Amino acid sequence: MSGAPGSGRPLGLDTLVRLQRGRPAAAPGGDRRLLVPEGMTTPLGCDAVAVPARLGPLVVPRLPRVGCVYADGTRWWWIVPSDSDYALSWPAPAHYSAGAPLVGAARLIHRPEGTVPYTPPIPLYLALCRVTGTTPEWSRPLSA
């Protein structure tokens, strides 16, 4: 059983991963992050999934809900809750970015209704698998 920091009990791996991810990561060119629009909150933290811009329009119609989406000219970035890569390998050429660091200039191209900026990560993962022709990780045969 894992303990809380400062409780004297050992910490579990899940807790250590969350603590590490809670530390600010240095982004190239400073500590710039994709910013959610004013009035939106990120109660589950904030990571991002980037895909080549050519795939963005193919992914959108496959999603039940589209959260904040940003574009930087070559990629589209979806905001997802923190740790949406836990025990999951996102299909190439997608790039998972913990902390949603901003590389270059990205502009908001879609803002959802309400106050939550997230695209649900499992439907996003499945849509990306579909458009890239990748078999979802949990459907692949186990190697002996």
PDB file of C-alpha atoms in Angstrom:
ATOM      1  CA  MET A   1       0.000   0.000   0.000  1.00  0.00           C
ATOM      2  CA  SER A   2       1.406   3.388  -0.895  1.00  0.00           C
ATOM      3  CA  GLY A   3       1.499   6.236   1.526  1.00  0.00           C
ATOM      4  CA  ALA A   4       1.076   9.956   1.242  1.00  0.00           C
ATOM      5  CA  PRO A   5       4.180  12.111   0.991  1.00  0.00           C
ATOM      6  CA  GLY A   6       5.409  12.850   4.493  1.00  0.00           C
ATOM      7  CA  SER A   7       3.411  10.015   6.068  1.00  0.00           C
ATOM      8  CA  GLY A   8       6.449   7.787   6.632  1.00  0.00           C
ATOM      9  CA  ARG A   9       4.969   5.014   4.478  1.00  0.00           C
ATOM     10  CA  PRO A  10       6.622   3.993   1.182  1.00  0.00           C
ATOM     11  CA  LEU A  11       5.301   5.505  -2.034  1.00  0.00           C
ATOM     12  CA  GLY A  12       3.951   3.302  -4.798  1.00  0.00           C
ATOM     13  CA  LEU A  13       5.019   3.553  -8.425  1.00  0.00           C
ATOM     14  CA  ASP A  14       1.762   5.270  -9.450  1.00  0.00           C
ATOM     15  CA  THR A  15       2.313   7.958  -6.815  1.00  0.00           C
ATOM     16  CA  LEU A  16       5.916   8.488  -7.879  1.00  0.00           C
ATOM     17  CA  VAL A  17       4.893   8.854 -11.534  1.00  0.00           C
ATOM     18  CA  ARG A  18       2.239  11.400 -10.604  1.00  0.00           C
ATOM     19  CA  LEU A  19       4.683  13.346  -8.432  1.00  0.00           C
ATOM     20  CA  GLN A  20       7.258  13.416 -11.244  1.00  0.00           C
ATOM     21  CA  ARG A  21       4.664  14.586 -13.737  1.00  0.00           C
ATOM     22  CA  GLY A  22       3.550  17.267 -11.297  1.00  0.00           C
ATOM     23  CA  ARG A  23       6.993  18.844 -11.486  1.00  0.00           C
ATOM     24  CA  PRO A  24       7.271  21.581 -14.070  1.00  0.00           C
ATOM     25  CA  ALA A  25       9.066  20.371 -17.167  1.00  0.00           C
ATOM     26  CA  ALA A  26      11.337  22.706 -19.041  1.00  0.00           C
ATOM     27  CA  ALA A  27       9.930  23.425 -22.461  1.00  0.00           C
ATOM     28  CA  PRO A  28      12.259  24.431 -25.298  1.00  0.00           C
ATOM     29  CA  GLY A  29      12.507  28.209 -25.340  1.00  0.00           C
ATOM     30  CA  GLY A  30      11.189  28.605 -21.809  1.00  0.00           C
ATOM     31  CA  ASP A  31       8.304  27.257 -19.793  1.00  0.00           C
ATOM     32  CA  ARG A  32       5.521  27.985 -22.288  1.00  0.00           C
ATOM     33  CA  ARG A  33       2.439  25.805 -22.336  1.00  0.00           C
ATOM     34  CA  LEU A  34      -0.684  25.545 -24.445  1.00  0.00           C
ATOM     35  CA  LEU A  35      -3.066  27.808 -22.597  1.00  0.00           C
ATOM     36  CA  VAL A  36      -6.709  26.940 -22.232  1.00  0.00           C
ATOM     37  CA  PRO A  37      -9.144  29.763 -23.014  1.00  0.00           C
ATOM     38  CA  GLU A  38     -10.255  32.087 -20.256  1.00  0.00           C
ATOM     39  CA  GLY A  39     -13.090  30.643 -18.192  1.00  0.00           C
ATOM     40  CA  MET A  40     -12.005  27.027 -18.748  1.00  0.00           C
ATOM     41  CA  THR A  41     -10.557  24.835 -16.016  1.00  0.00           C
ATOM     42  CA  THR A  42      -8.290  21.785 -16.045  1.00  0.00           C
ATOM     43  CA  PRO A  43      -9.342  19.793 -12.957  1.00  0.00           C
ATOM     44  CA  LEU A  44      -7.597  16.658 -14.289  1.00  0.00           C
ATOM     45  CA  GLY A  45      -4.359  18.364 -15.296  1.00  0.00           C
ATOM     46  CA  CYS A  46      -3.368  19.065 -18.855  1.00  0.00           C
ATOM     47  CA  ASP A  47      -1.418  17.053 -21.435  1.00  0.00           C
ATOM     48  CA  ALA A  48      -1.617  17.195 -25.224  1.00  0.00           C
ATOM     49  CA  VAL A  49      -1.615  14.822 -28.179  1.00  0.00           C
ATOM     50  CA  ALA A  50      -0.175  16.147 -31.444  1.00  0.00           C
ATOM     51  CA  VAL A  51      -0.727  14.708 -34.905  1.00  0.00           C
ATOM     52  CA  PRO A  52       0.343  15.876 -38.357  1.00  0.00           C
ATOM     53  CA  ALA A  53      -2.045  18.556 -39.612  1.00  0.00           C
ATOM     54  CA  ARG A  54      -3.151  16.371 -42.537  1.00  0.00           C
ATOM     55  CA  LEU A  55      -4.691  13.871 -40.069  1.00  0.00           C
ATOM     56  CA  GLY A  56      -6.598  16.424 -37.974  1.00  0.00           C
ATOM     57  CA  PRO A  57      -9.635  16.756 -40.275  1.00  0.00           C
ATOM     58  CA  LEU A  58      -9.837  12.950 -40.524  1.00  0.00           C
ATOM     59  CA  VAL A  59      -9.931  12.539 -36.734  1.00  0.00           C
ATOM     60  CA  VAL A  60     -12.515  15.209 -35.818  1.00  0.00           C
ATOM     61  CA  PRO A  61     -15.636  13.521 -37.282  1.00  0.00           C
ATOM     62  CA  ARG A  62     -14.786  10.296 -35.441  1.00  0.00           C
ATOM     63  CA  LEU A  63     -14.931  11.936 -31.990  1.00  0.00           C
ATOM     64  CA  PRO A  64     -18.024  12.125 -29.766  1.00  0.00           C
ATOM     65  CA  ARG A  65     -16.686  15.344 -28.217  1.00  0.00           C
ATOM     66  CA  VAL A  66     -13.921  17.636 -29.398  1.00  0.00           C
ATOM     67  CA  GLY A  67     -12.170  19.662 -26.730  1.00  0.00           C
ATOM     68  CA  CYS A  68      -9.696  22.468 -27.317  1.00  0.00           C
ATOM     69  CA  VAL A  69      -7.687  21.942 -30.492  1.00  0.00           C
ATOM     70  CA  TYR A  70      -4.671  24.017 -31.468  1.00  0.00           C
ATOM     71  CA  ALA A  71      -2.736  24.211 -34.729  1.00  0.00           C
ATOM     72  CA  ASP A  72       0.854  25.311 -35.252  1.00  0.00           C
ATOM     73  CA  GLY A  73       1.068  24.942 -39.025  1.00  0.00           C
ATOM     74  CA  THR A  74       2.395  21.399 -39.136  1.00  0.00           C
ATOM     75  CA  ARG A  75       0.483  19.754 -36.279  1.00  0.00           C
ATOM     76  CA  TRP A  76      -2.883  19.752 -34.553  1.00  0.00           C
ATOM     77  CA  TRP A  77      -2.828  19.484 -30.755  1.00  0.00           C
ATOM     78  CA  TRP A  78      -5.670  18.059 -28.641  1.00  0.00           C
ATOM     79  CA  ILE A  79      -5.888  18.798 -24.906  1.00  0.00           C
ATOM     80  CA  VAL A  80      -6.379  15.611 -22.860  1.00  0.00           C
ATOM     81  CA  PRO A  81      -6.354  14.961 -19.095  1.00  0.00           C
ATOM     82  CA  SER A  82      -2.941  14.366 -17.521  1.00  0.00           C
ATOM     83  CA  ASP A  83      -1.646  10.788 -17.608  1.00  0.00           C
ATOM     84  CA  SER A  84      -3.729   9.852 -20.667  1.00  0.00           C
ATOM     85  CA  ASP A  85      -0.675   7.919 -21.794  1.00  0.00           C
ATOM     86  CA  TYR A  86      -0.625   5.721 -18.694  1.00  0.00           C
ATOM     87  CA  ALA A  87      -0.205   2.101 -19.886  1.00  0.00           C
ATOM     88  CA  LEU A  88      -0.974   3.209 -23.446  1.00  0.00           C
ATOM     89  CA  SER A  89       1.262   3.762 -26.470  1.00  0.00           C
ATOM     90  CA  TRP A  90      -0.226   6.348 -28.800  1.00  0.00           C
ATOM     91  CA  PRO A  91       0.022   5.316 -32.474  1.00  0.00           C
ATOM     92  CA  ALA A  92       2.697   6.857 -34.690  1.00  0.00           C
ATOM     93  CA  PRO A  93       2.851   9.536 -35.925  1.00  0.00           C
ATOM     94  CA  ALA A  94       0.978  10.901 -32.898  1.00  0.00           C
ATOM     95  CA  HIS A  95       3.123  12.503 -30.217  1.00  0.00           C
ATOM     96  CA  TYR A  96       2.049  12.541 -26.550  1.00  0.00           C
ATOM     97  CA  SER A  97       3.239  15.578 -24.658  1.00  0.00           C
ATOM     98  CA  ALA A  98       2.996  15.581 -20.844  1.00  0.00           C
ATOM     99  CA  GLY A  99       2.289  19.061 -19.519  1.00  0.00           C
ATOM    100  CA  ALA A 100       1.261  20.325 -22.971  1.00  0.00           C
ATOM    101  CA  PRO A 101       4.431  22.323 -23.683  1.00  0.00           C
ATOM    102  CA  LEU A 102       4.139  24.832 -26.490  1.00  0.00           C
ATOM    103  CA  VAL A 103       6.704  24.444 -29.239  1.00  0.00           C
ATOM    104  CA  GLY A 104       6.446  27.251 -31.787  1.00  0.00           C
ATOM    105  CA  ALA A 105       3.304  29.302 -32.246  1.00  0.00           C
ATOM    106  CA  ALA A 106       0.020  27.452 -31.865  1.00  0.00           C
ATOM    107  CA  ARG A 107      -3.395  29.024 -32.242  1.00  0.00           C
ATOM    108  CA  LEU A 108      -6.731  27.798 -30.940  1.00  0.00           C
ATOM    109  CA  ILE A 109      -8.815  26.404 -33.820  1.00  0.00           C
ATOM    110  CA  HIS A 110     -11.625  24.794 -31.787  1.00  0.00           C
ATOM    111  CA  ARG A 111     -13.114  25.689 -28.431  1.00  0.00           C
ATOM    112  CA  PRO A 112     -15.812  23.435 -26.991  1.00  0.00           C
ATOM    113  CA  GLU A 113     -18.918  24.606 -25.180  1.00  0.00           C
ATOM    114  CA  GLY A 114     -18.636  24.659 -21.401  1.00  0.00           C
ATOM    115  CA  THR A 115     -15.653  24.996 -19.105  1.00  0.00           C
ATOM    116  CA  VAL A 116     -13.707  21.760 -19.707  1.00  0.00           C
ATOM    117  CA  PRO A 117     -11.103  21.741 -22.532  1.00  0.00           C
ATOM    118  CA  TYR A 118     -10.582  17.988 -22.809  1.00  0.00           C
ATOM    119  CA  THR A 119     -11.093  15.669 -25.734  1.00  0.00           C
ATOM    120  CA  PRO A 120     -11.873  12.230 -24.256  1.00  0.00           C
ATOM    121  CA  PRO A 121      -8.595  10.310 -24.616  1.00  0.00           C
ATOM    122  CA  ILE A 122      -9.917   6.818 -25.429  1.00  0.00           C
ATOM    123  CA  PRO A 123     -12.095   7.965 -28.364  1.00  0.00           C
ATOM    124  CA  LEU A 124      -9.151  10.111 -29.551  1.00  0.00           C
ATOM    125  CA  TYR A 125      -6.825   7.109 -29.303  1.00  0.00           C
ATOM    126  CA  LEU A 126      -9.264   4.910 -31.249  1.00  0.00           C
ATOM    127  CA  ALA A 127      -9.812   7.587 -33.915  1.00  0.00           C
ATOM    128  CA  LEU A 128      -6.050   7.945 -34.340  1.00  0.00           C
ATOM    129  CA  CYS A 129      -5.660   4.170 -34.608  1.00  0.00           C
ATOM    130  CA  ARG A 130      -8.358   4.118 -37.273  1.00  0.00           C
ATOM    131  CA  VAL A 131      -6.906   6.902 -39.444  1.00  0.00           C
ATOM    132  CA  THR A 132      -3.340   5.570 -39.121  1.00  0.00           C
ATOM    133  CA  GLY A 133      -4.302   1.935 -39.740  1.00  0.00           C
ATOM    134  CA  THR A 134      -2.940   0.905 -36.335  1.00  0.00           C
ATOM    135  CA  THR A 135      -4.448  -1.914 -34.298  1.00  0.00           C
ATOM    136  CA  PRO A 136      -5.339  -0.693 -30.790  1.00  0.00           C
ATOM    137  CA  GLU A 137      -2.796  -1.912 -28.268  1.00  0.00           C
ATOM    138  CA  TRP A 138      -5.278  -4.049 -26.326  1.00  0.00           C
ATOM    139  CA  SER A 139      -6.336  -5.878 -29.530  1.00  0.00           C
ATOM    140  CA  ARG A 140      -2.843  -6.975 -30.537  1.00  0.00           C
ATOM    141  CA  PRO A 141      -1.854 -10.608 -30.011  1.00  0.00           C
ATOM    142  CA  LEU A 142       0.462 -11.306 -27.113  1.00  0.00           C
ATOM    143  CA  SER A 143       3.891 -12.433 -28.204  1.00  0.00           C
ATOM    144  CA  ALA A 144       5.180 -15.620 -26.663  1.00  0.00           C
TER     145      ALA A 144
END
